Coordinates of C-alpha atoms in Angstrom, one line a residue:
X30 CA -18.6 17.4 7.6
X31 CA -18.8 15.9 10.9
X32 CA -20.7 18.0 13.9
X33 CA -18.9 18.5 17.3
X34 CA -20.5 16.5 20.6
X35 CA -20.3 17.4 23.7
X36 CA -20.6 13.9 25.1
X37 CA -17.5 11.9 25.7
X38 CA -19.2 8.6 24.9
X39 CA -20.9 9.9 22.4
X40 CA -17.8 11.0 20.7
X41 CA -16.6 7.4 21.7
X42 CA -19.5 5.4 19.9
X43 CA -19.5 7.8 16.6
X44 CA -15.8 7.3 15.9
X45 CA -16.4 3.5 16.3
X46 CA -19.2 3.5 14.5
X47 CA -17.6 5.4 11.9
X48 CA -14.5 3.8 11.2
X49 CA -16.0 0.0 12.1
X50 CA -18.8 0.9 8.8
X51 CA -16.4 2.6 7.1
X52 CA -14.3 -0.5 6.9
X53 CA -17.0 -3.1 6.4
X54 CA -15.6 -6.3 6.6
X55 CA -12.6 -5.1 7.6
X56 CA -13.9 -3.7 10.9
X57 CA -11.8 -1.5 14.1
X58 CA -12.1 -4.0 16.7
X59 CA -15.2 -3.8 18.7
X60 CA -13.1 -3.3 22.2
X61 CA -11.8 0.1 20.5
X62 CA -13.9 2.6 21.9
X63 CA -14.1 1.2 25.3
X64 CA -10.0 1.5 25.6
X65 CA -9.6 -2.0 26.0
X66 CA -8.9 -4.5 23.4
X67 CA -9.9 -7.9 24.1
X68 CA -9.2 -9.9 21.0
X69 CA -6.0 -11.6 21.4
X70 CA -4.8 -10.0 24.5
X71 CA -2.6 -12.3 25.8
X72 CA -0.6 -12.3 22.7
X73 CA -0.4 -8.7 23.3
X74 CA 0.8 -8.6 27.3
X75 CA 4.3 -6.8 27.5
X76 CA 6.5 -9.5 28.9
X77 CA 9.7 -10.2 27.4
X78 CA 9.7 -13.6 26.2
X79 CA 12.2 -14.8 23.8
X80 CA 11.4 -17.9 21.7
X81 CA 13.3 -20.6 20.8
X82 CA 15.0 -19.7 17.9
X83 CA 16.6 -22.2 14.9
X84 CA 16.7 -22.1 11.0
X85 CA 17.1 -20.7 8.5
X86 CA 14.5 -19.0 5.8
X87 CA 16.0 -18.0 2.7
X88 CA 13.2 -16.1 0.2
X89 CA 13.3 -14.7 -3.1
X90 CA 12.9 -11.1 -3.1
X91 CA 11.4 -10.4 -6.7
X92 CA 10.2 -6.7 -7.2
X93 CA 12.5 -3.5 -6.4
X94 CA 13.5 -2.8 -3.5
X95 CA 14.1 1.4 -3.0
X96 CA 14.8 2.2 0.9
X97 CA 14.2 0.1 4.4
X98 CA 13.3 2.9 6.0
X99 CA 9.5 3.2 6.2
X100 CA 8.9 6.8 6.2
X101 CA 10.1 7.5 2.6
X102 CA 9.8 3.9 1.0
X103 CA 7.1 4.2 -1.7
X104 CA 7.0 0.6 -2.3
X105 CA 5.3 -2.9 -0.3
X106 CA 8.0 -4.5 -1.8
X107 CA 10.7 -3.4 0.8
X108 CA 7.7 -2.7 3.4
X109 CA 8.0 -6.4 3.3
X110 CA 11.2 -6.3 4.8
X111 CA 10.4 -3.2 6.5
X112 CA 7.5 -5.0 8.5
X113 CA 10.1 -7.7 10.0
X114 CA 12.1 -4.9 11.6
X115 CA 10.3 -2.8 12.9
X116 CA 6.5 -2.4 14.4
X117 CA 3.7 0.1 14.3
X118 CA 1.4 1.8 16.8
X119 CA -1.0 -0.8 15.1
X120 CA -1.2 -3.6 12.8
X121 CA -2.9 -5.2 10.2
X122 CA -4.2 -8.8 10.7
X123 CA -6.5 -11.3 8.7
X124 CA -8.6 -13.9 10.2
X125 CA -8.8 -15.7 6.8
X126 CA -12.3 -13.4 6.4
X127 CA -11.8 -10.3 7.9
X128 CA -8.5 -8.0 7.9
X129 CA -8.2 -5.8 10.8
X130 CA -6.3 -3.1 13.0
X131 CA -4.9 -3.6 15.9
X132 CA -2.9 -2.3 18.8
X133 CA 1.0 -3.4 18.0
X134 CA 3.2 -1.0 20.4
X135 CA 0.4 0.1 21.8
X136 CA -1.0 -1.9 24.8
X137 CA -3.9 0.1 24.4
X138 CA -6.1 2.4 22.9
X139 CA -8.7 5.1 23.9
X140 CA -10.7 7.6 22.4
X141 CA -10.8 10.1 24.7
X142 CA -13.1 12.1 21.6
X143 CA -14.3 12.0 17.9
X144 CA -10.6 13.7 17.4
X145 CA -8.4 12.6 20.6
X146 CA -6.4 9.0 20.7
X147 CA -4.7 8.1 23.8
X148 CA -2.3 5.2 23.2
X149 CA -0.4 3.4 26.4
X150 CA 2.8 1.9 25.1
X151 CA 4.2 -1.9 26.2
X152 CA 6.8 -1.5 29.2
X153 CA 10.3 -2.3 29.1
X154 CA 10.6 -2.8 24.5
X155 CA 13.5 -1.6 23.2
X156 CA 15.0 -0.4 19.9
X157 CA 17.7 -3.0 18.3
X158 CA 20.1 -0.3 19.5
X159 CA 19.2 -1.1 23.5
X160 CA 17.0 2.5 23.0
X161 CA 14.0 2.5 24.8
X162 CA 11.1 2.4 22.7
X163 CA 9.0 5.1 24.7
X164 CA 6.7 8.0 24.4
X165 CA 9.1 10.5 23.0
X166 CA 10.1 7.9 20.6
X167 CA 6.9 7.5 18.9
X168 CA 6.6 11.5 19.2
X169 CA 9.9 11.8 17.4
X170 CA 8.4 9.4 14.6
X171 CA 5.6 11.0 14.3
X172 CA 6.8 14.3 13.6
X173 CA 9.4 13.0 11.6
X174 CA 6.6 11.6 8.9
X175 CA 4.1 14.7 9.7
X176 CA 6.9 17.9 9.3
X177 CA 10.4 16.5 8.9
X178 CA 12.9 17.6 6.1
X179 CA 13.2 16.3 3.6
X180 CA 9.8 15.9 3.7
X181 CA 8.2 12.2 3.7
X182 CA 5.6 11.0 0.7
X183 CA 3.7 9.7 3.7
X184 CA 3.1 12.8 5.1
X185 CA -0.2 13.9 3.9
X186 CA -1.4 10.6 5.9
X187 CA -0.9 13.2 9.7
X188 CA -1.7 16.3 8.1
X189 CA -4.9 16.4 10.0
X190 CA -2.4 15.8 13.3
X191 CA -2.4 18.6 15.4
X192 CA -0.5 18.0 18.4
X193 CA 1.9 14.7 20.1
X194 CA 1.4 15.3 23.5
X195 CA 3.9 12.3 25.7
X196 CA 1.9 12.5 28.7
X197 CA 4.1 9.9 30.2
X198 CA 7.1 7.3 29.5
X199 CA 4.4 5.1 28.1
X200 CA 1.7 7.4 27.6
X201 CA 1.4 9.5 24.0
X202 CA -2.3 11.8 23.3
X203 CA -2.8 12.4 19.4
X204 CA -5.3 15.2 19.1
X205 CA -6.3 15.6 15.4
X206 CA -8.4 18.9 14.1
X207 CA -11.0 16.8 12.6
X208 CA -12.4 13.2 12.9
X209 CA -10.2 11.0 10.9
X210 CA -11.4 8.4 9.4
X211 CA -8.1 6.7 8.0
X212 CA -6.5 6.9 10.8
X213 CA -6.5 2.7 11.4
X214 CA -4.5 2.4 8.2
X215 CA -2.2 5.3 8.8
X216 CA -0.6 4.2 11.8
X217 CA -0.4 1.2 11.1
X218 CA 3.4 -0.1 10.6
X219 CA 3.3 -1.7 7.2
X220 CA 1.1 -0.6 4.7
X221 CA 0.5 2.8 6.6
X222 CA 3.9 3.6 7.3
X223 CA 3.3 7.3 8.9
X224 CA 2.7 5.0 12.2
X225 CA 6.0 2.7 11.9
X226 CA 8.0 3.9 14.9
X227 CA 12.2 4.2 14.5
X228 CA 14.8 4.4 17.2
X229 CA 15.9 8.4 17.3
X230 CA 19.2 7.6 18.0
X231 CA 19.6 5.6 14.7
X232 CA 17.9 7.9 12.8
X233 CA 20.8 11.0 14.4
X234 CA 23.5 8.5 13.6
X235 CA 22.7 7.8 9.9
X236 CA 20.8 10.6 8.9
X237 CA 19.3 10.0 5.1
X238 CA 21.4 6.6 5.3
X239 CA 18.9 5.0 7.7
X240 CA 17.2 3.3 4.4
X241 CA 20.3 1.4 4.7
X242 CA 20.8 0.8 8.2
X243 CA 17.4 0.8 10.0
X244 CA 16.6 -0.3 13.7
X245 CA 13.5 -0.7 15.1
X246 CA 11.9 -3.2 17.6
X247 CA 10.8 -6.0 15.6
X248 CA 11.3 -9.5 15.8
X249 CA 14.2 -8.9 13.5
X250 CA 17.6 -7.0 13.4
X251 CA 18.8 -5.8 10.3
X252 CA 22.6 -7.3 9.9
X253 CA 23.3 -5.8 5.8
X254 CA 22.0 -5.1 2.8
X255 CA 24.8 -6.6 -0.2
X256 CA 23.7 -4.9 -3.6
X257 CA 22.7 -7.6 -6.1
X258 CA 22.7 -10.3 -3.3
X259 CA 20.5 -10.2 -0.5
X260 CA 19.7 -8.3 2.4
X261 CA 20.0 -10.3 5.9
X262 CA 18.1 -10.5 9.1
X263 CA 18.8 -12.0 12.6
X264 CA 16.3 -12.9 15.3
X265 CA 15.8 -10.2 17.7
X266 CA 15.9 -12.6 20.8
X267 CA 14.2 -9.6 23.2
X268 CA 11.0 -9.5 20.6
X269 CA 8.4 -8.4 23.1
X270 CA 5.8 -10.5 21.2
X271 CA 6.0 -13.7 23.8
X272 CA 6.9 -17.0 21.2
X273 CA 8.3 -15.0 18.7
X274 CA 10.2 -15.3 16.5
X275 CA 11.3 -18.8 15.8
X276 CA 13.5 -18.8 13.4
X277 CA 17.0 -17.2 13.7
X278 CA 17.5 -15.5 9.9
X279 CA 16.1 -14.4 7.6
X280 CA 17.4 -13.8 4.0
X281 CA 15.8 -11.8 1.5
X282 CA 17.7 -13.0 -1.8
X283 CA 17.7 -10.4 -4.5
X284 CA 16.7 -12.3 -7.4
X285 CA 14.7 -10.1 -10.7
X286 CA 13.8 -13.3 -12.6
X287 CA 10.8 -14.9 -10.9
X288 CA 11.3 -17.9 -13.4
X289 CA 15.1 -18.6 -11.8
X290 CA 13.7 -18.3 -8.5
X291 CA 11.2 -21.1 -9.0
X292 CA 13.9 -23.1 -10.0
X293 CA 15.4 -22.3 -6.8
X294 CA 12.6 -23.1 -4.7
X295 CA 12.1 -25.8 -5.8
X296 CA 15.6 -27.5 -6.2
X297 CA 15.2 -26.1 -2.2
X298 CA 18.1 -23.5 -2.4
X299 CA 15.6 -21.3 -1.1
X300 CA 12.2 -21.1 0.9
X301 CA 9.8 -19.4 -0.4
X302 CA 8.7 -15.8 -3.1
X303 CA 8.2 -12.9 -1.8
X304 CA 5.7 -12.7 -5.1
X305 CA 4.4 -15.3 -7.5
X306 CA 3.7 -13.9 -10.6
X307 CA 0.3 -14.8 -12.2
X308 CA 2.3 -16.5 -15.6
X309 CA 3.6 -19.2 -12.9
X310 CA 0.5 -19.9 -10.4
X311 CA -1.0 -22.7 -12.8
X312 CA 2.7 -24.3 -12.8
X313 CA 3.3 -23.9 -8.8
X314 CA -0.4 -25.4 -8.5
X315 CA 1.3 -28.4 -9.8
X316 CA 4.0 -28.8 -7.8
X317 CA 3.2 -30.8 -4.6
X318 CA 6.0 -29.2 -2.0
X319 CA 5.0 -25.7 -2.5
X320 CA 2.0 -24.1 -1.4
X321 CA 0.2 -20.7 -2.7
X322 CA -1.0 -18.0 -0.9
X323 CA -2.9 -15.3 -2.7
X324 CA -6.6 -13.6 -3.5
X325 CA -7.6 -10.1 -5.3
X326 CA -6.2 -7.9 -3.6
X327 CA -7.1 -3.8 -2.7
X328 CA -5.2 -2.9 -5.8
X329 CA -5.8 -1.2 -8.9
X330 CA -3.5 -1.2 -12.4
X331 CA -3.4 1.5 -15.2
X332 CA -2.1 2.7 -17.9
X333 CA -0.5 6.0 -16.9
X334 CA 0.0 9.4 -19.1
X335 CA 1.7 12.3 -18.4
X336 CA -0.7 15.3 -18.4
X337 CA 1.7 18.2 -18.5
X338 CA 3.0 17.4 -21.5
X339 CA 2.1 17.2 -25.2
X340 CA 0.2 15.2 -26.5
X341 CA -1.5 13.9 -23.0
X342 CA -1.9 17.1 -21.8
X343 CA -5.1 17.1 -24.4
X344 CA -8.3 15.8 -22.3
X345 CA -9.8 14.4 -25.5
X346 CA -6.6 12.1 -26.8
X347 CA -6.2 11.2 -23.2
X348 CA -10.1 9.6 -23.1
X349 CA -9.4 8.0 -26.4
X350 CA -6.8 5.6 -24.9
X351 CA -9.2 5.0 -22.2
X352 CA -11.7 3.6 -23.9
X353 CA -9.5 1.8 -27.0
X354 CA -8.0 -0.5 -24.5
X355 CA -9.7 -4.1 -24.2
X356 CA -9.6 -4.9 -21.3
X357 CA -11.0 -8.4 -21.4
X358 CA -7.3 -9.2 -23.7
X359 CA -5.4 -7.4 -21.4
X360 CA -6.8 -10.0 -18.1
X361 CA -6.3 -12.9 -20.5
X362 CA -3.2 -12.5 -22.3
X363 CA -1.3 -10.0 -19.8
X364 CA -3.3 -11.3 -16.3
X365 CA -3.3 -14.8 -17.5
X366 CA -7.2 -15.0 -16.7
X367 CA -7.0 -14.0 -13.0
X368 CA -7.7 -10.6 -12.9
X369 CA -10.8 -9.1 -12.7
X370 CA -11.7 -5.8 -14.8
X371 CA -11.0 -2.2 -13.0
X372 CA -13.8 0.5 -13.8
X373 CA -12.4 2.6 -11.3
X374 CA -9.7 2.8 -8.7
X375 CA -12.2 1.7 -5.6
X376 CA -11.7 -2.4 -5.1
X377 CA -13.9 -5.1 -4.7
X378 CA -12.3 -5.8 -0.6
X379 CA -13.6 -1.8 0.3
X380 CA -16.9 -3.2 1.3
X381 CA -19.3 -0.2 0.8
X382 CA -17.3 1.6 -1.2
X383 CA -17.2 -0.6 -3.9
X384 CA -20.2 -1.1 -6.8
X385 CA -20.6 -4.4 -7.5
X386 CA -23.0 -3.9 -10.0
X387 CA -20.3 -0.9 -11.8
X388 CA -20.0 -3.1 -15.0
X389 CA -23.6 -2.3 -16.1
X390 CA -23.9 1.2 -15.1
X391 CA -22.0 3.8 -17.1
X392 CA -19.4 4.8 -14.9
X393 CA -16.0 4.1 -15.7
X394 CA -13.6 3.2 -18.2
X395 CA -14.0 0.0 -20.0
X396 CA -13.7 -0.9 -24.2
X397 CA -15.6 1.1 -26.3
X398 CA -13.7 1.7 -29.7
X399 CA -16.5 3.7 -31.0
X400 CA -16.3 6.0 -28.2
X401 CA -12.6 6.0 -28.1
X402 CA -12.5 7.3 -32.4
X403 CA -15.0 10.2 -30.9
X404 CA -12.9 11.3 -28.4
X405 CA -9.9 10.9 -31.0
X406 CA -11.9 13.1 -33.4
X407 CA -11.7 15.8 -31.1
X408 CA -8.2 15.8 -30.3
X409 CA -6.1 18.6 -31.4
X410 CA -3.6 16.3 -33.6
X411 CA -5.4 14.6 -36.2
X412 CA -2.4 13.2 -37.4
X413 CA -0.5 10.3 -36.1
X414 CA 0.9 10.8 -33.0
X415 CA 4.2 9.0 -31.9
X416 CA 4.4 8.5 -27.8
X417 CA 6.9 6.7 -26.6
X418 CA 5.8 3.8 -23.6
X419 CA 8.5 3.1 -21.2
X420 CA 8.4 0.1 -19.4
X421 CA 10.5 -2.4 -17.5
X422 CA 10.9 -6.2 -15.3
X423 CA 9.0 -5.0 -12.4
X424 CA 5.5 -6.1 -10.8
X425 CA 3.8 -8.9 -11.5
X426 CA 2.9 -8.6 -15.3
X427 CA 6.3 -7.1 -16.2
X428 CA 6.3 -5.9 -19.7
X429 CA 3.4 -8.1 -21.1
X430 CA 0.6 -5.3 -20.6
X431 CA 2.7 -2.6 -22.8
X432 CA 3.1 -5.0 -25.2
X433 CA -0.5 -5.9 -25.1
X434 CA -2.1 -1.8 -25.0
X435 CA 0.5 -1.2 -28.4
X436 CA -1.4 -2.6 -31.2
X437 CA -4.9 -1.2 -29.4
X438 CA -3.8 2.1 -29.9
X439 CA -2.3 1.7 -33.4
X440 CA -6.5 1.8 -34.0
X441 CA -6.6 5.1 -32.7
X442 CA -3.9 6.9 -34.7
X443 CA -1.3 6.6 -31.9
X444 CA 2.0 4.7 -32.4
X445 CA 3.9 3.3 -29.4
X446 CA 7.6 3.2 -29.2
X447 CA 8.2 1.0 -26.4
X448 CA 11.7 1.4 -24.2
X449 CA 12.6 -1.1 -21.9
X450 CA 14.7 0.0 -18.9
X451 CA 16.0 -1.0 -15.4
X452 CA 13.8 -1.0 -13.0
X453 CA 15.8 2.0 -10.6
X454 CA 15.7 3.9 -13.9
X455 CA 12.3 3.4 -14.8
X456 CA 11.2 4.7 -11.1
X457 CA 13.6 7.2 -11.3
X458 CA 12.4 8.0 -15.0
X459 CA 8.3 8.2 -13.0
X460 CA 9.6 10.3 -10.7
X461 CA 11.0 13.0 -12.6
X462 CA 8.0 12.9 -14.8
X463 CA 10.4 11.8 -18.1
X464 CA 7.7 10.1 -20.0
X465 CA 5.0 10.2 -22.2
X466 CA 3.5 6.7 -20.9
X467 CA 3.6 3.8 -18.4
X468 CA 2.0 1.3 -17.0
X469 CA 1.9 1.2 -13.0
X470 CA -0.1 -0.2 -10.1
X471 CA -0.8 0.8 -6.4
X472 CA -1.0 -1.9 -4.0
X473 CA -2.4 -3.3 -0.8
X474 CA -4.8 -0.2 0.0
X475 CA -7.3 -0.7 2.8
X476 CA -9.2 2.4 2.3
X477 CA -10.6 4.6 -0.8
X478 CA -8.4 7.6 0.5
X479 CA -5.3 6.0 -0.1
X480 CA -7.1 4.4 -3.2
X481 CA -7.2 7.6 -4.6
X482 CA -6.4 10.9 -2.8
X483 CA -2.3 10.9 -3.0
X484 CA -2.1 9.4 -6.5
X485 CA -4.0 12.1 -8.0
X486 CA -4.5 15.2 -5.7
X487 CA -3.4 18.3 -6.9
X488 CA 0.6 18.4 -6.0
X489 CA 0.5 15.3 -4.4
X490 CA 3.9 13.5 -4.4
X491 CA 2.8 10.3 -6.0
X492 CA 0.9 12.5 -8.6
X493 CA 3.2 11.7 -11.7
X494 CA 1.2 12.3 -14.0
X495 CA 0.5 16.3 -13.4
X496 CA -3.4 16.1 -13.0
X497 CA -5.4 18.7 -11.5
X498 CA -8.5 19.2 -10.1
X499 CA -9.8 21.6 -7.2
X500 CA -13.3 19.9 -7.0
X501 CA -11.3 16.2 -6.8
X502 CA -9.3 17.8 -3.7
X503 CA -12.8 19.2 -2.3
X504 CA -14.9 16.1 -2.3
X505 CA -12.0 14.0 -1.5
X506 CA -10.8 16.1 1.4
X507 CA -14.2 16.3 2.3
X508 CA -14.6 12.5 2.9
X509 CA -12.0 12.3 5.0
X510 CA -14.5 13.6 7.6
X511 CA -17.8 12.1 6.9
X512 CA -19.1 9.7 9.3
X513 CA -22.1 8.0 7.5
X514 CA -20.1 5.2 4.8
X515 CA -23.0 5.4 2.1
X516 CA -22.5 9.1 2.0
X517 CA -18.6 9.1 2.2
X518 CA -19.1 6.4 -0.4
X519 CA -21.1 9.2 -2.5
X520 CA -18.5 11.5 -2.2
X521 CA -16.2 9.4 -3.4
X522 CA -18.0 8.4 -6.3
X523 CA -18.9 11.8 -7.6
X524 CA -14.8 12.5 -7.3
X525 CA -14.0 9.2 -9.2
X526 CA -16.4 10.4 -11.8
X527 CA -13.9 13.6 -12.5
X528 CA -11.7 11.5 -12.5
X529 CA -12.3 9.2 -15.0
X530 CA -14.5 11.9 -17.0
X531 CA -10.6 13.5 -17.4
X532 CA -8.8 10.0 -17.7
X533 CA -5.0 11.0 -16.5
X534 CA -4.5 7.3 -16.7
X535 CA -6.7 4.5 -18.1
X536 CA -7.7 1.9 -15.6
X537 CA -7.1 -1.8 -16.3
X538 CA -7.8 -4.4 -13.8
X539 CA -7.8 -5.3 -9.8
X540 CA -5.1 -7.8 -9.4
X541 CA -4.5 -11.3 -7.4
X542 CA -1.2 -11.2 -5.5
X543 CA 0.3 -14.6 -4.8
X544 CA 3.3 -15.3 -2.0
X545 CA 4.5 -19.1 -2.1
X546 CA 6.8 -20.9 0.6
X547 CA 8.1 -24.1 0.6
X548 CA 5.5 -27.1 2.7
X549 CA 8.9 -27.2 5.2
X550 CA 8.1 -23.6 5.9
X551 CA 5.5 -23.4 8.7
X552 CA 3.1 -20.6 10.2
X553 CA 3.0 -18.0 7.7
X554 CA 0.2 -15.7 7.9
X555 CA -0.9 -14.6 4.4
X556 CA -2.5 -10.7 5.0
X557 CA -4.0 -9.9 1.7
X558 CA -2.0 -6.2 1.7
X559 CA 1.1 -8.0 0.0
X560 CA 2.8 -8.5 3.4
X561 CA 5.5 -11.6 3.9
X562 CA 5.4 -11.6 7.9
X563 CA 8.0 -13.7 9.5
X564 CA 6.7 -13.1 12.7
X565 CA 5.3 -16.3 14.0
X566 CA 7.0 -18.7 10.8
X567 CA 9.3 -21.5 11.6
X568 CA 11.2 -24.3 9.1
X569 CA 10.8 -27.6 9.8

């Protein structure tokens, strides 16, 4: 844990140091601590300044899509859309080398302490509503993620928030009871979500129904969302972003089968894929008036079992299926040869976090039928065990790795029944914990606490599989704090450890995630968090 300091700049220069080298590569700008941000200030500046605004981007929307409103969405897929309508106190960006976090609202930031953030807000942005975006709109958001009812999955991301104090119109303080180190991701307004600020009003007008009508200040308005046929966009022509944006819609088409919306971008009924997946890279490669966007990703994919329930709720059966999977078949005949193997949930992009050299230690799950038959010996059920696998169209290996993890655990005494449903039901199905096993993937993390905190602490609302384990929630909980990144990275590994040692899923691979756009569609920003920013794109 982190000591107090009585020295302002002191408490200044540790934060910075702390979340700059806890991100590595993907570095807090330098200008953080000294409250001004220099890097692209102009684009930055409050002035009004609406762009020029023609065409017309149509784009296939492939995964599921749950709710547009960002504080209880659990998926990138409609953060997608979600990151076109509305803005964050910060942002993600990528330089092509390094992704980082900067102001977005906020005109400024200052660390007033280790564990005090005062943010100055842009002048004169409004809500698509003609709200002012102010100071007591970013405190309603806040609080709306951090203690709201029902309560948001987001919220353990400002549990460590103590008090929203608006000091002014455009002036908010955010004193936290500890240093927090994820706090660059968390307010963020895309992949962090607990930072994505909504207009009040709209929020007291629909009430649970925002999902479906959301307003927020982004470059663009929602106009509707058509069930089984798109959801539309118009340019926001008071964007306070100066040049943006430059087209005037936007349509997400709600299309399921990535093969039929190939077809469609390429016969040029639409513009671009909100995902490519891998089974169609080597054929878009090909095709000269498309280009692919796309690298390995912070991501992680398992094989998930649910732990409160016979028969995975017996440790020993549980590290059988982790080690009788192969996953050099799975990356070759599910990943069509461009994933790379998971040993753990931590990523290759988390510089200092991850081990690069993890394949030759013994840490982790990876193929090992020899191990997996001694694990299987001790299980409680020495007969054959029937489990049923449900799995559906969704992500970017749809079915395929179900199909490919049966027959390996046919060598282990387990039989797989596998059910195919829709993908609403098979979320639905997750959520209620009504399965014995799944395959699933979390996406676009920046940081080893989302990596792995949420998914698996005790209670935690995207814990679906039941696991529990109180040293897990120490060591994590005690990261959260720490400021030196090889020891935080130590902590980390000791609670990956548990939890592979107990194996509530079976890790698989880090993934690739590929956008591609039409060569007419100009100025899109690929962010390797699965974003599809409109901001500055334009058709030509």
């Amino acid at each position: 844990m982190t000591n107090d300091h009585s020295n302002s700049d002191d408490h200044r220069r540790i934060l910075e140091e702390r979340i700059s080298a806890q991100l590595g590569r993907r570095a807090l700008l330098k200008g953080v601590a000294s409250g001004l941000v220099a890097a692209g200030a102009a684009s930055f500046f409050p002035d009004i300044a609406s762009a020029q605004q023609s065409g017309h981007i149509r784009i296939a929307a492939i995964k599921h899509i749950d709710t547009l409103d960002p504080h209880f969405t659990f998926f990138l897929s409609a953060v997608q859309i979600i990151n076109n309508i509305h803005n964050g106190l910060l942002k993600v960006t990528y330089d092509g080398q390094n992704v980082r976090f900067e102001p977005d609202l906020a005109a400024s930031w200052d660390l007033e302490d280790d564990r005090t953030h005062l943010f100055k807000l842009h002048s004169n942005v409004t809500f698509h509503d003609g709200t002012p975006c102010d100071a007591e709109a970013v405190k309603f958001s806040l609080l709306r993620v951090k203690q709201g009812k029902p309560v948001s999955p987001h919220a353990w991301k400002l549990e460590l928030l103590q008090d929203v104090e608006v000091v002014d119109p455009l002036t908010v303080r955010l004193r936290f009871s500890r240093p927090y180190a994820f706090l660059p991701v968390a307010l963020t307004g895309s992949t962090g979500r607990a930072g994505t600020i909504v207009s009040p009003a709209a929020v007291a007008k629909y009430g649970m129904d925002y999902g479906r009508n959301p307003v927020g200040t982004g470059p663009f308005k929602f106009v509707s969302w058509k069930d089984n046929n798109s959801i539309e966009l118009e340019a926001n022509p008071d964007y306070f972003e100066k040049g943006m944006p430059k087209l005037q819609r936007a349509s997400f088409v709600l299309i399921d089968e990535a093969s039929t919306a190939l077809a469609a971008l390429v016969s040029g009924q639409i513009d671009g894929m909100t995902d490519c997946p891998m089974q169609l890279v080597n054929q878009v490669k090909k095709i000269p008036n498309l280009s692919l966007y796309g690298e390995i990703e912070g991501n992680y994919t398992y094989v998930g079992m649910n732990n409160k329930s016979a028969p995975f709720n017996d440790i020993n059966l549980r590290r059988a299926v982790a080690f009788a999977i192969d996953r050099d078949a799975i990356i070759k005949q599910a990943y069509f040869g461009l994933a790379k193997q998971a040993f753990s949930p931590i990523s290759p992009p988390m510089t200092g976090y991850y081990d690069p050299d993890i394949a030759n230690t013994d840490r982790g799950h990876r193929f090992d039928l020899a191990k997996a038959k001694e694990f299987r010996a001790k299980a409680e059920n020495q007969g054959e065990i029937e489990v049923t696998y449900i799995m559906a169209e969704r992500g970017p290996v749809g079915t395929r790795v179900a199909q490919v993890v049966a027959p390996m655990l046919s060598q282990i005494g387990i039989k797989v029944k596998l059910e195919l449903l829709e993908p609403a039901a098979w979320v639905q199905r997750m959520k209620d914990g009504n399965f014995q096993m799944l395959d699933f993937d979390w996406v676009a993390d920046l940081d080893p606490e989302e990596t792995i905190f949420p998914e698996f602490k005790t209670g935690g609302s995207w814990n679906y599989w039941g696991w529990a384990s109180p040293e897990f929630d120490r060591l994590c909980i005690e990261a959260q704090t720490v400021i030196d990144v090889p020891k935080r990275a130590e902590l980390y590994r000791k609670a990956e450890d548990i939890l592979m040692s107990e194996a509530p899923v079976a890790m698989l691979a880090h993934m690739p995630i590929y956008k591609v756009f039409s060569k007419k569609v100009q100025g899109f920003n690929y962010i390797p968090c699965d974003l599809v920013n409109l901001h500055g794109v334009s058709k030509v």
